[in-house]
Coordinates of C-alpha atoms in Angstrom, one line a residue:
X1 CA 150.9 180.6 23.8
X2 CA 148.6 178.9 26.4
X3 CA 150.7 177.8 29.4
X4 CA 149.1 174.4 29.1
X5 CA 150.9 174.0 25.7
X6 CA 154.3 174.3 27.4
X7 CA 154.1 170.8 28.9
X8 CA 154.2 167.5 27.1
X9 CA 151.4 165.0 27.8
X10 CA 151.7 161.5 26.4
X11 CA 148.1 160.5 25.5
X12 CA 146.4 157.1 25.4
X13 CA 145.8 156.0 21.8
X14 CA 142.6 154.2 22.8
X15 CA 140.9 157.6 23.5
X16 CA 141.3 158.9 20.0
X17 CA 140.0 155.9 18.0
X18 CA 136.7 156.0 16.1
X19 CA 134.8 152.8 15.5
X20 CA 136.5 152.6 12.1
X21 CA 139.9 153.0 13.7
X22 CA 139.2 150.3 16.3
X23 CA 138.4 147.9 13.5
X24 CA 141.7 148.6 11.9
X25 CA 143.5 148.1 15.2
X26 CA 141.9 144.7 15.8
X27 CA 142.2 143.6 12.2
X28 CA 146.0 144.3 12.3
X29 CA 146.3 142.4 15.5
X30 CA 144.4 139.4 14.0
X31 CA 146.8 139.3 11.1
X32 CA 149.7 139.6 13.5
X33 CA 148.4 136.7 15.7
X34 CA 148.1 134.5 12.6
X35 CA 151.7 135.3 11.6
X36 CA 153.0 134.7 15.1
X37 CA 151.3 131.4 15.4
X38 CA 153.0 130.2 12.2
X39 CA 156.4 131.9 12.4
X40 CA 158.2 130.8 15.5
X41 CA 161.7 130.7 14.1
X42 CA 163.8 133.0 12.0
X43 CA 163.5 130.5 9.0
X44 CA 159.8 130.4 9.3
X45 CA 159.6 134.2 9.5
X46 CA 161.6 134.6 6.3
X47 CA 159.5 131.9 4.5
X48 CA 156.3 133.6 5.5
X49 CA 157.5 137.2 4.7
X50 CA 158.8 136.1 1.3
X51 CA 155.5 134.4 0.4
X52 CA 153.6 137.5 1.4
X53 CA 156.0 139.9 -0.4
X54 CA 155.9 138.0 -3.6
X55 CA 152.1 138.4 -3.6
X56 CA 152.7 142.2 -3.5
X57 CA 155.1 142.1 -6.5
X58 CA 158.5 141.7 -4.9
X59 CA 161.1 139.8 -6.9
X60 CA 164.1 137.8 -5.8
X61 CA 167.3 139.9 -6.4
X62 CA 169.3 136.7 -7.1
X63 CA 167.0 135.8 -10.0
X64 CA 167.3 139.4 -11.4
X65 CA 171.1 139.1 -11.3
X66 CA 171.0 135.6 -12.9
X67 CA 168.8 136.9 -15.7
X68 CA 171.0 140.1 -16.1
X69 CA 167.9 142.3 -15.6
X70 CA 168.1 145.9 -14.6
X71 CA 166.3 147.8 -11.9
X72 CA 164.6 151.2 -11.9
X73 CA 162.4 153.4 -9.7
X74 CA 159.3 151.6 -8.5
X75 CA 160.8 148.1 -8.7
X76 CA 160.3 145.9 -5.6
X77 CA 163.0 143.4 -4.8
X78 CA 164.1 141.2 -1.8
X79 CA 167.3 139.5 -0.7
X80 CA 166.8 136.2 1.1
X81 CA 170.1 135.6 2.9
X82 CA 170.6 131.9 3.9
X83 CA 166.9 131.6 4.8
X84 CA 167.4 133.5 8.1
X85 CA 167.7 137.2 7.2
X86 CA 165.8 139.2 4.7
X87 CA 166.0 142.7 3.1
X88 CA 163.2 144.2 1.1
X89 CA 163.7 147.2 -1.2
X90 CA 161.3 149.6 -2.9
X91 CA 163.5 151.4 -5.4
X92 CA 163.0 155.2 -5.1
X93 CA 163.0 157.9 -7.7
X94 CA 166.2 159.5 -6.3
X95 CA 169.7 158.2 -6.6
X96 CA 170.6 155.7 -3.9
X97 CA 173.6 158.0 -3.2
X98 CA 171.1 160.3 -1.5
X99 CA 170.4 157.7 1.1
X100 CA 167.6 155.2 2.0
X101 CA 164.9 155.1 4.6
X102 CA 165.5 151.9 6.6
X103 CA 163.4 150.0 9.1
X104 CA 165.6 147.4 10.8
X105 CA 164.3 144.7 13.1
X106 CA 165.5 141.2 14.2
X107 CA 163.6 138.0 13.8
X108 CA 165.4 135.7 16.2
X109 CA 164.1 135.3 19.7
X110 CA 165.2 133.7 23.0
X111 CA 164.7 129.9 23.0
X112 CA 166.3 126.6 23.6
X113 CA 168.3 124.9 20.8
X114 CA 168.8 121.2 20.6
X115 CA 172.5 120.2 21.0
X116 CA 174.2 118.5 18.1
X117 CA 174.0 115.1 19.8
X118 CA 170.8 115.7 21.8
X119 CA 169.1 112.3 22.2
X120 CA 169.9 110.0 25.1
X121 CA 168.1 107.5 27.4
X122 CA 168.2 107.7 31.2
X123 CA 166.2 105.3 33.5
X124 CA 163.9 104.2 30.7
X125 CA 163.1 107.8 29.6
X126 CA 164.1 109.3 26.3
X127 CA 165.5 112.8 26.7
X128 CA 167.0 115.6 24.5
X129 CA 169.7 118.0 25.6
X130 CA 169.3 121.7 24.9
X131 CA 171.5 124.8 25.0
X132 CA 169.6 128.0 25.7
X133 CA 169.9 130.9 23.2
X134 CA 169.8 134.5 24.2
X135 CA 169.0 136.0 27.6
X136 CA 166.5 133.8 29.4
X137 CA 165.3 133.2 32.9
X138 CA 165.8 129.5 32.9
X139 CA 163.1 128.7 35.5
X140 CA 160.4 130.1 33.1
X141 CA 161.0 127.3 30.7
X142 CA 160.0 124.3 32.9
X143 CA 156.6 122.7 33.2
X144 CA 155.2 124.4 30.1
X145 CA 154.2 122.7 26.8
X146 CA 157.0 123.0 24.3
X147 CA 157.2 122.3 20.5
X148 CA 160.2 121.6 18.2
X149 CA 160.7 123.6 15.0
X150 CA 163.5 123.6 12.6
X151 CA 165.3 122.0 9.7
X152 CA 167.5 118.8 9.4
X153 CA 170.0 118.3 6.6
X154 CA 170.5 114.7 5.6
X155 CA 173.9 113.3 4.4
X156 CA 172.8 113.5 0.8
X157 CA 172.2 117.3 1.2
X158 CA 168.4 117.1 1.2
X159 CA 166.5 118.9 3.9
X160 CA 163.4 118.2 5.9
X161 CA 161.4 120.8 7.9
X162 CA 160.4 119.7 11.4
X163 CA 157.4 121.0 13.3
X164 CA 156.2 118.9 16.3
X165 CA 153.8 120.2 18.8
X166 CA 151.7 122.8 17.1
X167 CA 148.9 120.9 15.5
X168 CA 146.0 120.0 17.8
X169 CA 146.7 116.3 17.2
X170 CA 150.5 116.7 17.8
X171 CA 152.2 115.6 21.0
X172 CA 154.1 118.3 22.9
X173 CA 157.3 117.9 25.0
X174 CA 158.6 119.7 28.0
X175 CA 161.1 120.1 30.9
X176 CA 160.2 118.8 34.4
X177 CA 160.7 120.7 37.6
X178 CA 161.2 119.4 41.1
X179 CA 158.1 118.8 43.1
X180 CA 157.5 121.3 45.8
X181 CA 157.4 118.5 48.4
X182 CA 161.1 117.8 47.8
X183 CA 162.3 121.3 47.0
X184 CA 163.8 122.3 50.4
X185 CA 167.3 122.7 48.9
X186 CA 166.2 124.1 45.6
X187 CA 164.2 126.8 47.3
X188 CA 167.3 128.1 49.1
X189 CA 169.0 128.8 45.8
X190 CA 169.1 132.2 44.0
X191 CA 166.5 132.4 41.2
X192 CA 169.3 132.5 38.6
X193 CA 170.6 129.1 39.8
X194 CA 167.4 127.3 40.7
X195 CA 167.4 125.7 37.3
X196 CA 170.8 125.0 35.7
X197 CA 171.4 125.2 32.0
X198 CA 172.5 121.6 31.8
X199 CA 169.2 120.6 33.4
X200 CA 167.1 122.0 30.6
X201 CA 166.6 118.6 29.1
X202 CA 163.3 117.8 27.4
X203 CA 161.4 114.6 28.0
X204 CA 160.4 113.1 24.6
X205 CA 159.3 109.5 25.3
X206 CA 158.9 106.5 27.6
X207 CA 157.8 103.5 25.4
X208 CA 160.5 100.9 24.5
X209 CA 160.8 99.0 21.3
X210 CA 159.7 95.4 21.5
X211 CA 163.2 93.9 21.1
X212 CA 164.2 93.2 24.6
X213 CA 167.8 92.4 23.6
X214 CA 168.4 95.9 22.3
X215 CA 170.0 98.7 24.4
X216 CA 168.4 102.0 24.9
X217 CA 165.1 100.7 23.8
X218 CA 163.1 103.9 24.5
X219 CA 165.6 106.0 22.6
X220 CA 165.5 103.6 19.7
X221 CA 161.7 103.9 19.6
X222 CA 162.0 107.7 19.3
X223 CA 164.5 107.3 16.5
X224 CA 162.1 104.8 14.8
X225 CA 159.2 107.3 15.0
X226 CA 161.3 110.2 13.7
X227 CA 162.5 108.0 10.8
X228 CA 159.0 107.0 9.9
X229 CA 157.8 110.6 9.8
X230 CA 160.8 112.5 8.5
X231 CA 163.1 109.9 7.0
X232 CA 166.0 110.8 9.3
X233 CA 168.6 108.9 11.3
X234 CA 170.4 109.9 14.5
X235 CA 173.5 111.3 12.7
X236 CA 171.2 113.9 11.0
X237 CA 171.0 115.8 14.3
X238 CA 174.6 116.9 13.7
X239 CA 173.5 118.9 10.6
X240 CA 170.3 120.3 12.1
X241 CA 168.9 123.5 13.5
X242 CA 166.1 122.5 15.8
X243 CA 164.6 125.1 18.2
X244 CA 162.5 124.3 21.2
X245 CA 159.8 127.0 21.7
X246 CA 156.5 127.4 23.5
X247 CA 153.7 125.3 21.9
X248 CA 150.5 127.0 21.0
X249 CA 148.9 129.9 19.2
X250 CA 149.2 133.7 19.8
X251 CA 146.0 134.8 21.5
X252 CA 144.0 137.8 22.7
X253 CA 145.0 138.9 26.2
X254 CA 142.8 140.6 28.8
X255 CA 139.1 140.5 29.3
X256 CA 138.7 143.4 26.9
X257 CA 140.9 141.7 24.3
X258 CA 143.1 144.8 24.3
X259 CA 146.4 142.9 24.2
X260 CA 148.2 140.1 22.5
X261 CA 150.1 137.3 24.2
X262 CA 152.6 135.4 22.0
X263 CA 156.0 133.8 21.9
X264 CA 158.6 136.0 20.2
X265 CA 157.2 139.5 20.4
X266 CA 160.8 140.4 20.8
X267 CA 161.4 141.3 18.1
X268 CA 158.9 139.8 15.6
X269 CA 156.4 142.4 16.7
X270 CA 158.6 145.1 15.2
X271 CA 159.5 142.9 12.2
X272 CA 155.8 142.4 11.4
X273 CA 154.8 146.0 11.8
X274 CA 157.8 147.1 9.7
X275 CA 156.7 144.6 7.0
X276 CA 153.1 145.8 7.0
X277 CA 154.2 149.4 6.7
X278 CA 156.5 148.4 3.8
X279 CA 153.7 146.6 2.0
X280 CA 151.7 149.8 2.2
X281 CA 154.3 151.7 0.2
X282 CA 153.7 151.6 -3.6
X283 CA 156.2 154.3 -4.6
X284 CA 158.8 156.5 -2.9
X285 CA 161.2 159.4 -3.7
X286 CA 164.0 157.8 -1.6
X287 CA 164.5 154.0 -1.7
X288 CA 162.7 152.3 1.2
X289 CA 164.2 149.3 3.0
X290 CA 162.9 146.8 5.5
X291 CA 165.8 144.9 7.0
X292 CA 165.1 141.8 9.1
X293 CA 168.1 140.0 10.6
X294 CA 169.1 137.1 12.7
X295 CA 171.4 136.6 15.7
X296 CA 170.6 139.9 17.5
X297 CA 169.9 138.1 20.8
X298 CA 173.5 136.7 20.8
X299 CA 175.3 139.8 19.6
X300 CA 174.4 140.1 15.9
X301 CA 177.3 137.9 15.0
X302 CA 177.7 135.3 12.2
X303 CA 176.9 135.3 8.5
X304 CA 173.2 136.1 9.1
X305 CA 173.7 138.7 11.9
X306 CA 173.8 142.5 11.4
X307 CA 177.6 142.5 11.8
X308 CA 177.9 140.5 8.5
X309 CA 178.2 142.4 5.2
X310 CA 175.1 140.9 3.6
X311 CA 173.2 144.2 3.7
X312 CA 176.1 146.2 2.4
X313 CA 176.6 143.7 -0.4
X314 CA 172.8 143.8 -1.2
X315 CA 173.0 147.6 -1.6
X316 CA 176.0 147.2 -3.9
X317 CA 174.2 144.6 -6.0
X318 CA 171.1 146.8 -6.4
X319 CA 173.2 149.8 -7.4
X320 CA 175.0 147.6 -10.0
X321 CA 171.6 146.5 -11.4
X322 CA 170.7 150.2 -11.7
X323 CA 173.9 150.9 -13.6
X324 CA 175.2 153.2 -10.9
X325 CA 177.7 151.2 -8.9
X326 CA 181.0 152.2 -7.4
X327 CA 182.5 151.6 -3.9
X328 CA 182.2 155.3 -3.0
X329 CA 178.6 155.5 -4.1
X330 CA 177.7 152.5 -1.9
X331 CA 179.4 154.3 1.0
X332 CA 177.5 157.5 0.3
X333 CA 174.2 155.6 0.1
X334 CA 174.7 154.1 3.5
X335 CA 176.1 157.2 5.1
X336 CA 173.2 159.4 3.8
X337 CA 170.5 157.0 5.0
X338 CA 168.2 157.3 8.0
X339 CA 167.0 154.4 10.1
X340 CA 164.5 153.3 12.7
X341 CA 166.1 150.5 14.6
X342 CA 162.8 148.7 15.2
X343 CA 163.1 146.9 18.5
X344 CA 160.9 146.5 21.6
X345 CA 161.0 148.3 24.9
X346 CA 159.9 147.5 28.4
X347 CA 156.4 148.7 29.5
X348 CA 155.7 149.9 33.0
X349 CA 154.4 147.0 35.1
X350 CA 152.6 147.9 38.3
X351 CA 153.7 144.5 39.8
X352 CA 157.3 145.7 39.5
X353 CA 157.4 149.5 39.8
X354 CA 160.8 149.7 41.6
X355 CA 162.8 149.1 38.4
X356 CA 161.2 151.9 36.4
X357 CA 161.5 155.7 36.6
X358 CA 158.0 156.8 35.8
X359 CA 158.9 160.0 33.9
X360 CA 161.1 158.1 31.5
X361 CA 159.5 154.7 30.8
X362 CA 157.0 153.3 28.3
X363 CA 153.4 152.6 29.0
X364 CA 150.8 150.3 27.4
X365 CA 148.5 152.2 25.1
X366 CA 150.6 155.3 24.6
X367 CA 151.9 154.3 21.2
X368 CA 155.2 153.7 19.5
X369 CA 158.2 154.1 21.9
X370 CA 161.3 156.0 20.9
X371 CA 164.5 155.2 22.8
X372 CA 167.1 158.0 22.2
X373 CA 169.6 155.6 23.7
X374 CA 169.7 152.1 25.1
X375 CA 172.8 150.4 26.5
X376 CA 173.5 149.6 30.2
X377 CA 174.2 151.8 33.1
X378 CA 176.5 154.5 31.7
X379 CA 174.9 154.0 28.2
X380 CA 177.5 151.3 27.6
X381 CA 177.1 149.7 24.1
X382 CA 174.3 152.1 23.1
X383 CA 173.5 154.2 20.0
X384 CA 172.6 157.7 21.3
X385 CA 170.6 159.4 18.6
X386 CA 171.4 162.9 17.5
X387 CA 169.0 165.6 18.8
X388 CA 168.4 166.9 15.3
X389 CA 167.2 163.4 14.2
X390 CA 164.9 163.1 17.2
X391 CA 163.4 166.5 16.3
X392 CA 162.7 165.4 12.8
X393 CA 161.1 162.2 14.0
X394 CA 158.9 164.1 16.4
X395 CA 157.7 166.3 13.5
X396 CA 156.9 163.4 11.3
X397 CA 155.0 161.5 14.0
X398 CA 152.9 164.6 14.9
X399 CA 152.2 165.5 11.3
X400 CA 150.7 162.0 10.7
X401 CA 148.8 161.9 14.0
X402 CA 150.9 159.0 15.4
X403 CA 150.6 158.5 19.1
X404 CA 154.2 158.2 20.4
X405 CA 156.2 158.2 23.7
X406 CA 159.8 158.2 24.8
X407 CA 161.5 155.9 27.3
X408 CA 164.7 154.4 28.5
X409 CA 165.1 150.8 29.5
X410 CA 164.5 151.0 33.2
X411 CA 166.3 152.8 36.0
X412 CA 169.9 153.6 35.2
X413 CA 171.6 151.0 37.4
X414 CA 169.1 148.2 37.0
X415 CA 170.7 146.7 33.9
X416 CA 169.9 147.5 30.3
X417 CA 170.1 146.1 26.8
X418 CA 171.0 146.9 23.2
X419 CA 169.8 146.5 19.6
X420 CA 171.3 146.6 16.1
X421 CA 171.2 150.4 16.0
X422 CA 174.9 150.9 16.8
X423 CA 176.0 148.6 14.0
X424 CA 174.2 150.6 11.3
X425 CA 175.3 153.8 12.9
X426 CA 178.9 152.8 12.1
X427 CA 178.2 153.8 8.5
X428 CA 177.5 157.3 9.7
X429 CA 173.7 157.2 9.1
X430 CA 171.2 158.7 11.5
X431 CA 169.6 155.9 13.7
X432 CA 167.2 155.8 16.6
X433 CA 165.6 152.9 18.4
X434 CA 161.9 152.6 18.5
X435 CA 159.2 149.9 18.8
X436 CA 156.5 148.4 20.9
X437 CA 156.6 148.2 24.7
X438 CA 156.2 144.7 26.3
X439 CA 155.5 143.0 29.5
X440 CA 157.5 139.8 30.2
X441 CA 160.2 140.6 27.7
X442 CA 162.3 137.5 26.9
X443 CA 159.8 135.2 28.7
X444 CA 158.3 132.3 26.8
X445 CA 155.1 134.3 26.5
X446 CA 155.2 138.1 26.1
X447 CA 152.4 140.6 26.2
X448 CA 151.8 143.7 24.0
X449 CA 149.1 146.3 23.6
X450 CA 147.1 146.2 20.3
X451 CA 147.0 150.0 20.3
X452 CA 150.8 150.1 20.4
X453 CA 151.0 147.6 17.6
X454 CA 148.8 149.7 15.4
X455 CA 150.5 153.0 16.2
X456 CA 153.9 151.4 15.6
X457 CA 152.9 150.3 12.2
X458 CA 151.5 153.8 11.5
X459 CA 154.8 155.3 12.7
X460 CA 156.9 153.1 10.5
X461 CA 154.7 154.0 7.5
X462 CA 155.0 157.7 8.2
X463 CA 158.8 157.4 8.4
X464 CA 159.0 155.6 5.1
X465 CA 157.0 158.4 3.5
X466 CA 158.9 161.4 4.8
X467 CA 162.2 160.8 6.6

């Protein structure tokens, strides 16, 4: 063996692309940008994915159950759980007891949620109170254009979708910051406390209604406008899920257009590439699954988070439709499965080199990132993948010519983070974290390499074919 072959060199994906490859890279990113511009909430993600999946022949499992239909190898089904989580299944030729190949990502992202009683008036300005969701640097959310997305449920049970601030003719809203001329005290605070959570109130209006005898005339004008457009009243905010997110489209980033800037890369970038890989699959020996879940940013809790039983229940329902259900068979199906926990990683940033250890961090342009473990400091809260599984993944990636790299999330004592990996690993299945490396993770606008997006999709497709 040549001595040069004894060392591992992580190569830049850009250097291997032909003109035909480059077209595929940029075409994928164009589709991804379109998706990210439309799908800024978990509900919008599910709606868009379901519409796209149905065009590819996927059918609603609930309707299959209602019609007492059976399932067989080659069938494509999806489970839409409460409009905020989604599982897609391509039924394989082998028994489910032998396990599944699972891609699992989350579709919620850090944001600001409107409180249940958000609207108030202060000094002739109409404001809305928010509660931040997930890990955010609060100072990043002031002085930028924001939009409002979500759903409101009226007292009669009817629902109305709300999107304000995305159309070119829409107004936007935002959160003010203190002018630098009067910031002497603010500038002495720690960054974490410069903007307090209770100060993340969005300004939504300043024109009063004409009735001078009324109280809170500016607030009433906002309610009047909302009623005219959406047919809602103030009490409907109580039964609403309204998210405040950055306004505007995903765009090319860099003078060479080599990157994408968007809101919600974490983790819709892995959700979208997983979905694209899944749509490429037309048949499989083992059942393939793409699992897209809510609530990861706040601990994967609740009915739509990974800690719920909705995925396990979906597997049981599918086995029942195949005439092969029992509790022990469901357990075997989960235990014998293999999974890529598709989540983002941190890319090396030359502006902040001190938090990274260069031999064990991710870089833009070096492909899909595998994190054997995540967690914080002493690997707390992590899933630490088995070496045997890592070896299998290496073999699959190399066989399919996928550019890949390995990383950990920054220096050992700098912090850390987690994914849904450890939750699925509780079934006894093999799981490893992998995904796209980002700059600005959890910021309103995050940045990713187009080469990494493409290689990640290719890596997911290779896994679905062979794991």
